[in-house]
């Protein structure tokens, strides 16, 4: 009996529990990157640098301190962890939407993979991990840049990295699940249509209290839960609510993964 | 060593595949023995590809039994796929990788150690005569080359059974002959081949035994020669008349030979001796634009069994 067959994990469906070779999808990606695909990681590093510089130099000087649930913190320190959460989300979503769609519909990659002992669970888990990895690399670059620009507030901020990985995993899973419904490239117009408002209105740039009566809508955004956790860790101002936020992200991760595996089975193994 | 010839490699009983209201495969029985080369022949939509997908364990049967290597296809798909090679109808090569890496990564999906994958990849590229293209990307390759990469890739796990879905559709004659030659060598090495085709010459070249499918059912079964002997007289006389006048001329030649088919572009007369039939046509004063006497082929068998020409 493997660890993953333990009772509490029974909520995970058999497609995922019996996945034995998801690492092969990562191995494939490594072979692709070796041949020149690594360039995306370089471009991914400049994004946080530009973001953080613009905040530190520009907004930080204009805005001053922000009241975050009673404590006053410098604006740059307030926004940076939120941008890191958004960066993890972006990296994961780009990889799990456009790239997955290309591999699924045009390259017919997964049809070929599923003709081997690989299963729908291997493909779903492997490709989601793959997108997570991209998000994680972006986040790590982000955290290093934050540290270098002296925008971290406490040692707890190191834990922002695992949380960023969770955010990347959740958004990869949701992104890939959504991609299984895409019929043509035109459908990708919906991706920024969802991502941009989520980026702007997840308490990213101002505290939840400033939304007043509309705060509940903000709390529906998955990114908000990531932002709230990251911000707490950055200031070192921990609370039990952060566990709930992590729980929401974990639930989205498991749900998205399960759903993706089932969709792959329906689409590619009819 | 192959198992005794009495144990079938593939055994299907009353195999059915439905998609909603549409029945793609309507209860077929098949037995493929080890080392045999077996074909599914039929027009588009006959249910060949659906059957192949069920055998490939990437499509669960709606009902019926399907055993491959003595294992139940519904429950042991993973193990079965591990011993099988698949060449799909449309090449599904990994366009982001080189030719050689395509083979290596595919071997990794079967858990074959990396070094072994590399060794086999080199050997297989030699086998399909693509060693000089090992480091090429997929995109610049010709259709025939891509198909050969697909075949090499399907052999990376040294399969006992190779499934080929229309292996030469869309290839030029020269590329087809190269491919047939490679497949023939595999057959000689004892690999069991199962293929679908809608080309009669391909079925005659490659298949020891075949089934003719139409509308999701098997309408005939046997070796190419048996089928021709059973369902078509030895020779065929083809008559071509000026376009659009076939029907009038069909009257003139009525009753000659065993059977006749009036196709849009020509009239076929099935006879034991084509030359004798032609003399009779001339004796009646009918003057076709051109005539051809040839041996009966599977095309004629198909025409008789289904009343339709194979490639529309």
PDB file of C-alpha atoms in Angstrom, chain B residues 77-262:
ATOM      1  CA  UNK B  77      -5.381  -1.493 -20.411  1.00  0.00           C
ATOM      2  CA  UNK B  78      -2.140  -0.249 -18.918  1.00  0.00           C
ATOM      3  CA  UNK B  79      -0.374  -3.641 -19.111  1.00  0.00           C
ATOM      4  CA  UNK B  80      -1.697  -4.297 -22.598  1.00  0.00           C
ATOM      5  CA  UNK B  81      -0.582  -0.901 -23.888  1.00  0.00           C
ATOM      6  CA  UNK B  82       2.855  -1.629 -22.457  1.00  0.00           C
ATOM      7  CA  UNK B  83       3.324  -4.526 -24.894  1.00  0.00           C
ATOM      8  CA  UNK B  84       1.846  -2.845 -27.928  1.00  0.00           C
ATOM      9  CA  UNK B  85       3.002  -0.324 -30.529  1.00  0.00           C
ATOM     10  CA  UNK B  86       0.593   2.084 -32.207  1.00  0.00           C
ATOM     11  CA  UNK B  87       0.977   3.983 -35.463  1.00  0.00           C
ATOM     12  CA  UNK B  88      -1.951   6.404 -35.586  1.00  0.00           C
ATOM     13  CA  UNK B  89      -3.720   7.513 -38.732  1.00  0.00           C
ATOM     14  CA  UNK B  90      -2.404  11.059 -38.443  1.00  0.00           C
ATOM     15  CA  UNK B  91       1.147  11.350 -37.172  1.00  0.00           C
ATOM     16  CA  UNK B  92       1.105  12.553 -33.582  1.00  0.00           C
ATOM     17  CA  UNK B  93       4.779  13.282 -33.316  1.00  0.00           C
ATOM     18  CA  UNK B  94       6.135  15.646 -30.693  1.00  0.00           C
ATOM     19  CA  UNK B  95       6.862  18.721 -32.793  1.00  0.00           C
ATOM     20  CA  UNK B  96       8.794  20.400 -29.995  1.00  0.00           C
ATOM     21  CA  UNK B  97      11.442  17.669 -30.015  1.00  0.00           C
ATOM     22  CA  UNK B  98      13.945  16.306 -32.520  1.00  0.00           C
ATOM     23  CA  UNK B  99      13.442  13.007 -34.331  1.00  0.00           C
ATOM     24  CA  UNK B 100      15.735  11.164 -31.937  1.00  0.00           C
ATOM     25  CA  UNK B 101      14.262  12.780 -28.824  1.00  0.00           C
ATOM     26  CA  UNK B 102      10.801  11.786 -30.039  1.00  0.00           C
ATOM     27  CA  UNK B 103      11.850   8.164 -29.811  1.00  0.00           C
ATOM     28  CA  UNK B 104      13.679   8.576 -26.499  1.00  0.00           C
ATOM     29  CA  UNK B 105      10.865  10.371 -24.677  1.00  0.00           C
ATOM     30  CA  UNK B 106       8.383   7.829 -25.991  1.00  0.00           C
ATOM     31  CA  UNK B 107      10.473   5.019 -24.551  1.00  0.00           C
ATOM     32  CA  UNK B 108      10.466   6.826 -21.210  1.00  0.00           C
ATOM     33  CA  UNK B 109       6.634   6.666 -21.172  1.00  0.00           C
ATOM     34  CA  UNK B 110       7.159   2.892 -21.037  1.00  0.00           C
ATOM     35  CA  UNK B 111       9.667   3.242 -18.166  1.00  0.00           C
ATOM     36  CA  UNK B 112      12.529   2.046 -20.348  1.00  0.00           C
ATOM     37  CA  UNK B 113      15.864   3.298 -18.915  1.00  0.00           C
ATOM     38  CA  UNK B 114      17.242   6.353 -20.687  1.00  0.00           C
ATOM     39  CA  UNK B 115      20.446   4.742 -21.916  1.00  0.00           C
ATOM     40  CA  UNK B 116      18.477   1.841 -23.365  1.00  0.00           C
ATOM     41  CA  UNK B 117      16.082   4.295 -25.060  1.00  0.00           C
ATOM     42  CA  UNK B 118      19.049   5.975 -26.720  1.00  0.00           C
ATOM     43  CA  UNK B 119      20.477   2.681 -27.921  1.00  0.00           C
ATOM     44  CA  UNK B 120      17.142   1.550 -29.344  1.00  0.00           C
ATOM     45  CA  UNK B 121      16.463   4.940 -30.920  1.00  0.00           C
ATOM     46  CA  UNK B 122      19.680   4.716 -32.920  1.00  0.00           C
ATOM     47  CA  UNK B 123      18.905   1.179 -33.999  1.00  0.00           C
ATOM     48  CA  UNK B 124      15.353   2.044 -35.029  1.00  0.00           C
ATOM     49  CA  UNK B 125      16.351   5.149 -36.953  1.00  0.00           C
ATOM     50  CA  UNK B 126      18.694   2.944 -38.897  1.00  0.00           C
ATOM     51  CA  UNK B 127      15.875   0.490 -39.501  1.00  0.00           C
ATOM     52  CA  UNK B 128      13.627   3.212 -40.972  1.00  0.00           C
ATOM     53  CA  UNK B 129      16.594   4.751 -42.841  1.00  0.00           C
ATOM     54  CA  UNK B 130      16.510   8.097 -41.034  1.00  0.00           C
ATOM     55  CA  UNK B 131      19.830   8.066 -39.187  1.00  0.00           C
ATOM     56  CA  UNK B 132      20.947  11.222 -40.993  1.00  0.00           C
ATOM     57  CA  UNK B 133      17.817  13.054 -39.790  1.00  0.00           C
ATOM     58  CA  UNK B 134      18.206  12.110 -36.108  1.00  0.00           C
ATOM     59  CA  UNK B 135      18.779  15.702 -34.973  1.00  0.00           C
ATOM     60  CA  UNK B 136      16.229  17.252 -37.299  1.00  0.00           C
ATOM     61  CA  UNK B 137      13.005  18.775 -36.021  1.00  0.00           C
ATOM     62  CA  UNK B 138       9.797  17.070 -37.130  1.00  0.00           C
ATOM     63  CA  UNK B 139       8.286  19.894 -39.153  1.00  0.00           C
ATOM     64  CA  UNK B 140      10.663  19.918 -42.179  1.00  0.00           C
ATOM     65  CA  UNK B 141      10.281  16.159 -42.765  1.00  0.00           C
ATOM     66  CA  UNK B 142       8.220  14.836 -45.685  1.00  0.00           C
ATOM     67  CA  UNK B 143       5.002  12.895 -45.086  1.00  0.00           C
ATOM     68  CA  UNK B 144       6.714   9.588 -45.782  1.00  0.00           C
ATOM     69  CA  UNK B 145       9.557  10.392 -43.378  1.00  0.00           C
ATOM     70  CA  UNK B 146       7.165  11.411 -40.628  1.00  0.00           C
ATOM     71  CA  UNK B 147       5.319   8.153 -41.032  1.00  0.00           C
ATOM     72  CA  UNK B 148       8.608   6.287 -40.752  1.00  0.00           C
ATOM     73  CA  UNK B 149       9.421   8.187 -37.548  1.00  0.00           C
ATOM     74  CA  UNK B 150       5.984   7.156 -36.245  1.00  0.00           C
ATOM     75  CA  UNK B 151       6.766   3.534 -37.038  1.00  0.00           C
ATOM     76  CA  UNK B 152      10.197   3.729 -35.409  1.00  0.00           C
ATOM     77  CA  UNK B 153       8.627   5.334 -32.334  1.00  0.00           C
ATOM     78  CA  UNK B 154       5.964   2.635 -32.100  1.00  0.00           C
ATOM     79  CA  UNK B 155       8.732  -0.001 -31.952  1.00  0.00           C
ATOM     80  CA  UNK B 156      10.674   1.576 -29.074  1.00  0.00           C
ATOM     81  CA  UNK B 157       9.129  -0.829 -26.515  1.00  0.00           C
ATOM     82  CA  UNK B 158       9.802  -3.865 -28.732  1.00  0.00           C
ATOM     83  CA  UNK B 159       6.072  -4.592 -28.998  1.00  0.00           C
ATOM     84  CA  UNK B 160       4.551  -8.031 -29.553  1.00  0.00           C
ATOM     85  CA  UNK B 161       1.716  -6.414 -31.433  1.00  0.00           C
ATOM     86  CA  UNK B 162       1.817  -3.461 -33.796  1.00  0.00           C
ATOM     87  CA  UNK B 163      -1.368  -1.539 -34.662  1.00  0.00           C
ATOM     88  CA  UNK B 164      -1.288   0.540 -37.830  1.00  0.00           C
ATOM     89  CA  UNK B 165      -4.246   2.738 -38.710  1.00  0.00           C
ATOM     90  CA  UNK B 166      -4.132   3.428 -42.453  1.00  0.00           C
ATOM     91  CA  UNK B 167      -0.347   3.403 -42.552  1.00  0.00           C
ATOM     92  CA  UNK B 168       0.082   4.684 -46.103  1.00  0.00           C
ATOM     93  CA  UNK B 169      -2.907   7.000 -46.574  1.00  0.00           C
ATOM     94  CA  UNK B 170      -1.744  10.248 -48.157  1.00  0.00           C
ATOM     95  CA  UNK B 171       1.706   9.003 -49.148  1.00  0.00           C
ATOM     96  CA  UNK B 172       3.113   8.968 -52.667  1.00  0.00           C
ATOM     97  CA  UNK B 173       3.671   5.561 -54.338  1.00  0.00           C
ATOM     98  CA  UNK B 174       7.397   5.497 -53.684  1.00  0.00           C
ATOM     99  CA  UNK B 175       6.997   6.284 -49.988  1.00  0.00           C
ATOM    100  CA  UNK B 176       4.337   3.572 -49.762  1.00  0.00           C
ATOM    101  CA  UNK B 177       6.657   0.941 -51.153  1.00  0.00           C
ATOM    102  CA  UNK B 178       9.431   1.884 -48.724  1.00  0.00           C
ATOM    103  CA  UNK B 179       6.939   1.569 -45.884  1.00  0.00           C
ATOM    104  CA  UNK B 180       5.563  -1.756 -47.085  1.00  0.00           C
ATOM    105  CA  UNK B 181       9.091  -3.101 -47.280  1.00  0.00           C
ATOM    106  CA  UNK B 182       9.786  -2.112 -43.653  1.00  0.00           C
ATOM    107  CA  UNK B 183       6.510  -3.604 -42.452  1.00  0.00           C
ATOM    108  CA  UNK B 184       7.221  -6.792 -44.333  1.00  0.00           C
ATOM    109  CA  UNK B 185      10.561  -7.072 -42.517  1.00  0.00           C
ATOM    110  CA  UNK B 186       8.844  -6.638 -39.156  1.00  0.00           C
ATOM    111  CA  UNK B 187       6.425  -9.378 -40.064  1.00  0.00           C
ATOM    112  CA  UNK B 188       9.353 -11.641 -40.899  1.00  0.00           C
ATOM    113  CA  UNK B 189      10.796 -10.900 -37.463  1.00  0.00           C
ATOM    114  CA  UNK B 190       7.606 -12.307 -35.975  1.00  0.00           C
ATOM    115  CA  UNK B 191       5.826  -9.075 -35.011  1.00  0.00           C
ATOM    116  CA  UNK B 192       2.061  -9.436 -35.219  1.00  0.00           C
ATOM    117  CA  UNK B 193       0.653  -6.683 -37.422  1.00  0.00           C
ATOM    118  CA  UNK B 194      -2.903  -5.437 -37.293  1.00  0.00           C
ATOM    119  CA  UNK B 195      -3.734  -2.746 -39.800  1.00  0.00           C
ATOM    120  CA  UNK B 196      -6.634  -0.915 -41.322  1.00  0.00           C
ATOM    121  CA  UNK B 197      -6.657   0.212 -44.888  1.00  0.00           C
ATOM    122  CA  UNK B 198      -8.980   1.232 -47.625  1.00  0.00           C
ATOM    123  CA  UNK B 199      -6.442   0.319 -50.241  1.00  0.00           C
ATOM    124  CA  UNK B 200      -6.884  -3.067 -51.803  1.00  0.00           C
ATOM    125  CA  UNK B 201      -3.310  -3.347 -53.002  1.00  0.00           C
ATOM    126  CA  UNK B 202      -2.103  -2.690 -49.479  1.00  0.00           C
ATOM    127  CA  UNK B 203      -4.320  -5.422 -48.060  1.00  0.00           C
ATOM    128  CA  UNK B 204      -3.113  -7.827 -50.751  1.00  0.00           C
ATOM    129  CA  UNK B 205       0.524  -6.923 -50.056  1.00  0.00           C
ATOM    130  CA  UNK B 206       0.532  -7.056 -46.284  1.00  0.00           C
ATOM    131  CA  UNK B 207      -2.310  -9.161 -44.924  1.00  0.00           C
ATOM    132  CA  UNK B 208      -2.343 -12.912 -44.360  1.00  0.00           C
ATOM    133  CA  UNK B 209      -5.951 -12.642 -43.408  1.00  0.00           C
ATOM    134  CA  UNK B 210      -8.478  -9.857 -43.386  1.00  0.00           C
ATOM    135  CA  UNK B 211     -12.023  -8.917 -42.625  1.00  0.00           C
ATOM    136  CA  UNK B 212     -14.087  -6.646 -44.807  1.00  0.00           C
ATOM    137  CA  UNK B 213     -16.085  -4.179 -42.691  1.00  0.00           C
ATOM    138  CA  UNK B 214     -19.077  -2.164 -43.740  1.00  0.00           C
ATOM    139  CA  UNK B 215     -21.441  -0.178 -41.524  1.00  0.00           C
ATOM    140  CA  UNK B 216     -19.877  -1.458 -38.309  1.00  0.00           C
ATOM    141  CA  UNK B 217     -20.160  -5.125 -39.273  1.00  0.00           C
ATOM    142  CA  UNK B 218     -17.915  -7.768 -40.752  1.00  0.00           C
ATOM    143  CA  UNK B 219     -19.246  -8.751 -44.173  1.00  0.00           C
ATOM    144  CA  UNK B 220     -16.511 -11.199 -45.194  1.00  0.00           C
ATOM    145  CA  UNK B 221     -13.412 -12.832 -43.802  1.00  0.00           C
ATOM    146  CA  UNK B 222     -10.472 -14.779 -45.223  1.00  0.00           C
ATOM    147  CA  UNK B 223      -7.112 -14.502 -46.941  1.00  0.00           C
ATOM    148  CA  UNK B 224      -6.979 -12.077 -49.873  1.00  0.00           C
ATOM    149  CA  UNK B 225      -6.928 -14.992 -52.327  1.00  0.00           C
ATOM    150  CA  UNK B 226      -9.788 -16.819 -50.626  1.00  0.00           C
ATOM    151  CA  UNK B 227     -11.928 -13.722 -50.679  1.00  0.00           C
ATOM    152  CA  UNK B 228     -11.284 -13.124 -54.363  1.00  0.00           C
ATOM    153  CA  UNK B 229     -11.926 -16.771 -55.221  1.00  0.00           C
ATOM    154  CA  UNK B 230     -15.124 -16.862 -53.189  1.00  0.00           C
ATOM    155  CA  UNK B 231     -16.645 -13.548 -54.146  1.00  0.00           C
ATOM    156  CA  UNK B 232     -15.398 -12.713 -57.598  1.00  0.00           C
ATOM    157  CA  UNK B 233     -14.736 -14.635 -60.858  1.00  0.00           C
ATOM    158  CA  UNK B 234     -11.136 -14.848 -61.967  1.00  0.00           C
ATOM    159  CA  UNK B 235     -11.018 -11.967 -64.407  1.00  0.00           C
ATOM    160  CA  UNK B 236     -12.572  -8.570 -64.943  1.00  0.00           C
ATOM    161  CA  UNK B 237     -13.195  -6.809 -68.210  1.00  0.00           C
ATOM    162  CA  UNK B 238     -13.342  -3.032 -67.854  1.00  0.00           C
ATOM    163  CA  UNK B 239     -15.094  -1.077 -70.591  1.00  0.00           C
ATOM    164  CA  UNK B 240     -14.967   2.708 -70.905  1.00  0.00           C
ATOM    165  CA  UNK B 241     -17.473   4.537 -73.064  1.00  0.00           C
ATOM    166  CA  UNK B 242     -17.736   8.288 -73.762  1.00  0.00           C
ATOM    167  CA  UNK B 243     -18.657  10.158 -70.585  1.00  0.00           C
ATOM    168  CA  UNK B 244     -22.324   9.987 -69.624  1.00  0.00           C
ATOM    169  CA  UNK B 245     -23.260   7.172 -72.013  1.00  0.00           C
ATOM    170  CA  UNK B 246     -22.591   4.215 -69.725  1.00  0.00           C
ATOM    171  CA  UNK B 247     -26.276   3.411 -69.244  1.00  0.00           C
ATOM    172  CA  UNK B 248     -27.088   3.112 -72.945  1.00  0.00           C
ATOM    173  CA  UNK B 249     -24.076   0.907 -73.476  1.00  0.00           C
ATOM    174  CA  UNK B 250     -24.910  -1.265 -70.486  1.00  0.00           C
ATOM    175  CA  UNK B 251     -27.869  -2.518 -72.592  1.00  0.00           C
ATOM    176  CA  UNK B 252     -25.607  -3.527 -75.440  1.00  0.00           C
ATOM    177  CA  UNK B 253     -23.462  -5.794 -73.285  1.00  0.00           C
ATOM    178  CA  UNK B 254     -26.165  -7.165 -70.971  1.00  0.00           C
ATOM    179  CA  UNK B 255     -25.812 -10.834 -70.051  1.00  0.00           C
ATOM    180  CA  UNK B 256     -22.114 -11.188 -70.850  1.00  0.00           C
ATOM    181  CA  UNK B 257     -20.054 -12.806 -68.067  1.00  0.00           C
ATOM    182  CA  UNK B 258     -21.277 -13.812 -64.585  1.00  0.00           C
ATOM    183  CA  UNK B 259     -22.119 -10.370 -63.301  1.00  0.00           C
ATOM    184  CA  UNK B 260     -21.801  -6.717 -64.228  1.00  0.00           C
ATOM    185  CA  UNK B 261     -21.337  -3.437 -62.425  1.00  0.00           C
ATOM    186  CA  UNK B 262     -22.034  -0.081 -64.051  1.00  0.00           C
TER     187      UNK B 262
END
